Short mmCIF file of C-alpha atoms and ligand atoms in Angstrom, two decimals:
data_model
loop_
_atom_site.label_atom_id
_atom_site.label_comp_id
_atom_site.label_asym_id
_atom_site.label_seq_id
_atom_site.Cartn_x
_atom_site.Cartn_y
_atom_site.Cartn_z
CA UNK A 804 -4.32 0.60 4.29
CA UNK A 805 -2.74 3.53 4.00
CA UNK A 806 -1.53 5.95 7.15
CA UNK A 807 -3.85 8.49 6.22
CA UNK A 808 -6.56 9.49 4.15
CA UNK A 809 -4.28 12.46 2.34
CA UNK A 810 -1.64 9.24 1.57
CA UNK A 811 -5.10 7.54 0.26
CA UNK A 812 -5.61 10.25 -2.16
CA UNK A 813 -2.58 10.77 -3.25
CA UNK A 814 -2.31 6.94 -3.99
CA UNK A 815 -5.41 7.03 -5.99
CA UNK A 816 -4.62 10.11 -8.05
CA UNK A 817 -1.33 8.32 -8.98
CA UNK A 818 0.71 10.99 -7.00
CA UNK A 819 2.20 8.14 -5.21
CA UNK A 820 2.87 4.28 -5.64
CA UNK A 821 2.35 1.95 -2.21
CA UNK A 822 3.09 -1.78 -2.48
CA UNK A 823 6.22 -3.93 -2.71
CA UNK A 824 9.06 -2.70 -5.37
CA UNK A 825 9.17 -5.77 -7.72
CA UNK A 826 5.80 -5.03 -8.53
CA UNK A 827 7.00 -1.59 -10.20
CA UNK A 828 7.06 -2.48 -13.69
CA UNK A 829 6.43 0.93 -15.10
CA UNK A 830 9.43 3.23 -13.99
CA UNK A 831 12.81 2.53 -11.97
CA UNK A 832 13.59 3.40 -8.56
CA UNK A 833 15.57 6.23 -7.99
CA UNK A 834 16.85 5.21 -4.55
CA UNK A 835 17.76 2.79 -1.78
CA UNK A 836 15.04 3.49 0.77
CA UNK A 837 13.44 0.20 1.85
CA UNK A 838 9.80 0.55 1.97
CA UNK A 839 6.84 -0.05 0.06
CA UNK A 840 5.95 3.85 -0.58
CA UNK A 841 7.37 6.07 -3.26
CA UNK A 842 6.49 9.19 -4.91
CA UNK A 843 5.48 9.13 -8.53
CA UNK A 844 7.47 11.15 -10.98
CA UNK A 845 7.33 11.40 -14.51
CA UNK A 846 11.11 10.82 -15.50
CA UNK A 847 12.83 10.42 -19.32
CA UNK A 848 11.63 6.89 -19.59
CA UNK A 849 8.71 5.53 -17.66
CA UNK A 850 8.18 7.05 -13.99
CA UNK A 851 10.77 7.60 -11.51
CA UNK A 852 9.83 6.31 -8.01
CA UNK A 853 11.26 8.00 -4.86
CA UNK A 854 11.24 5.95 -1.90
CA UNK A 855 10.14 7.59 1.47
CA UNK A 856 10.97 6.96 5.17
CA UNK A 857 8.19 9.33 5.97
CA UNK A 858 4.78 9.72 4.82
CA UNK A 859 4.80 13.43 3.88
CA UNK A 860 1.16 14.40 4.90
CA UNK A 861 1.17 12.55 8.38
CA UNK A 862 4.33 11.98 9.32
CA UNK A 863 4.05 8.64 9.98
CA UNK A 864 7.27 6.28 9.78
CA UNK A 865 6.47 4.38 6.31
CA UNK A 866 9.86 2.26 5.86
CA UNK A 867 10.81 -0.99 6.68
CA UNK A 868 14.25 0.30 8.17
CA UNK A 869 12.45 3.04 10.44
CA UNK A 870 9.47 0.28 11.23
CA UNK A 871 12.79 -1.98 12.24
CA UNK A 872 13.64 0.65 14.41
CA UNK A 873 10.43 1.58 16.15
CA UNK A 874 9.89 -1.99 17.18
CA UNK A 875 13.15 -2.14 19.10
CA UNK A 876 12.36 0.60 20.90
ZN1 LIG B 1087 0.11 9.82 6.17
#
């Protein structure tokens, strides 16, 4: 389940990764954002995974910390 069609397509193309952090085994996570959405880019060895707070396509909040903040409102 993705927030929008554009995100689903990006995940299908391998430009984005959606899933739990611990399942990433072909690269490294380069930032500390608590999320299940990552931008995937070719790094020196394997891929670099950049965690994101918001969907770059529809702008919806994606990270766990933002979800927690939303629920408190
Ligand atoms: Zn989206």
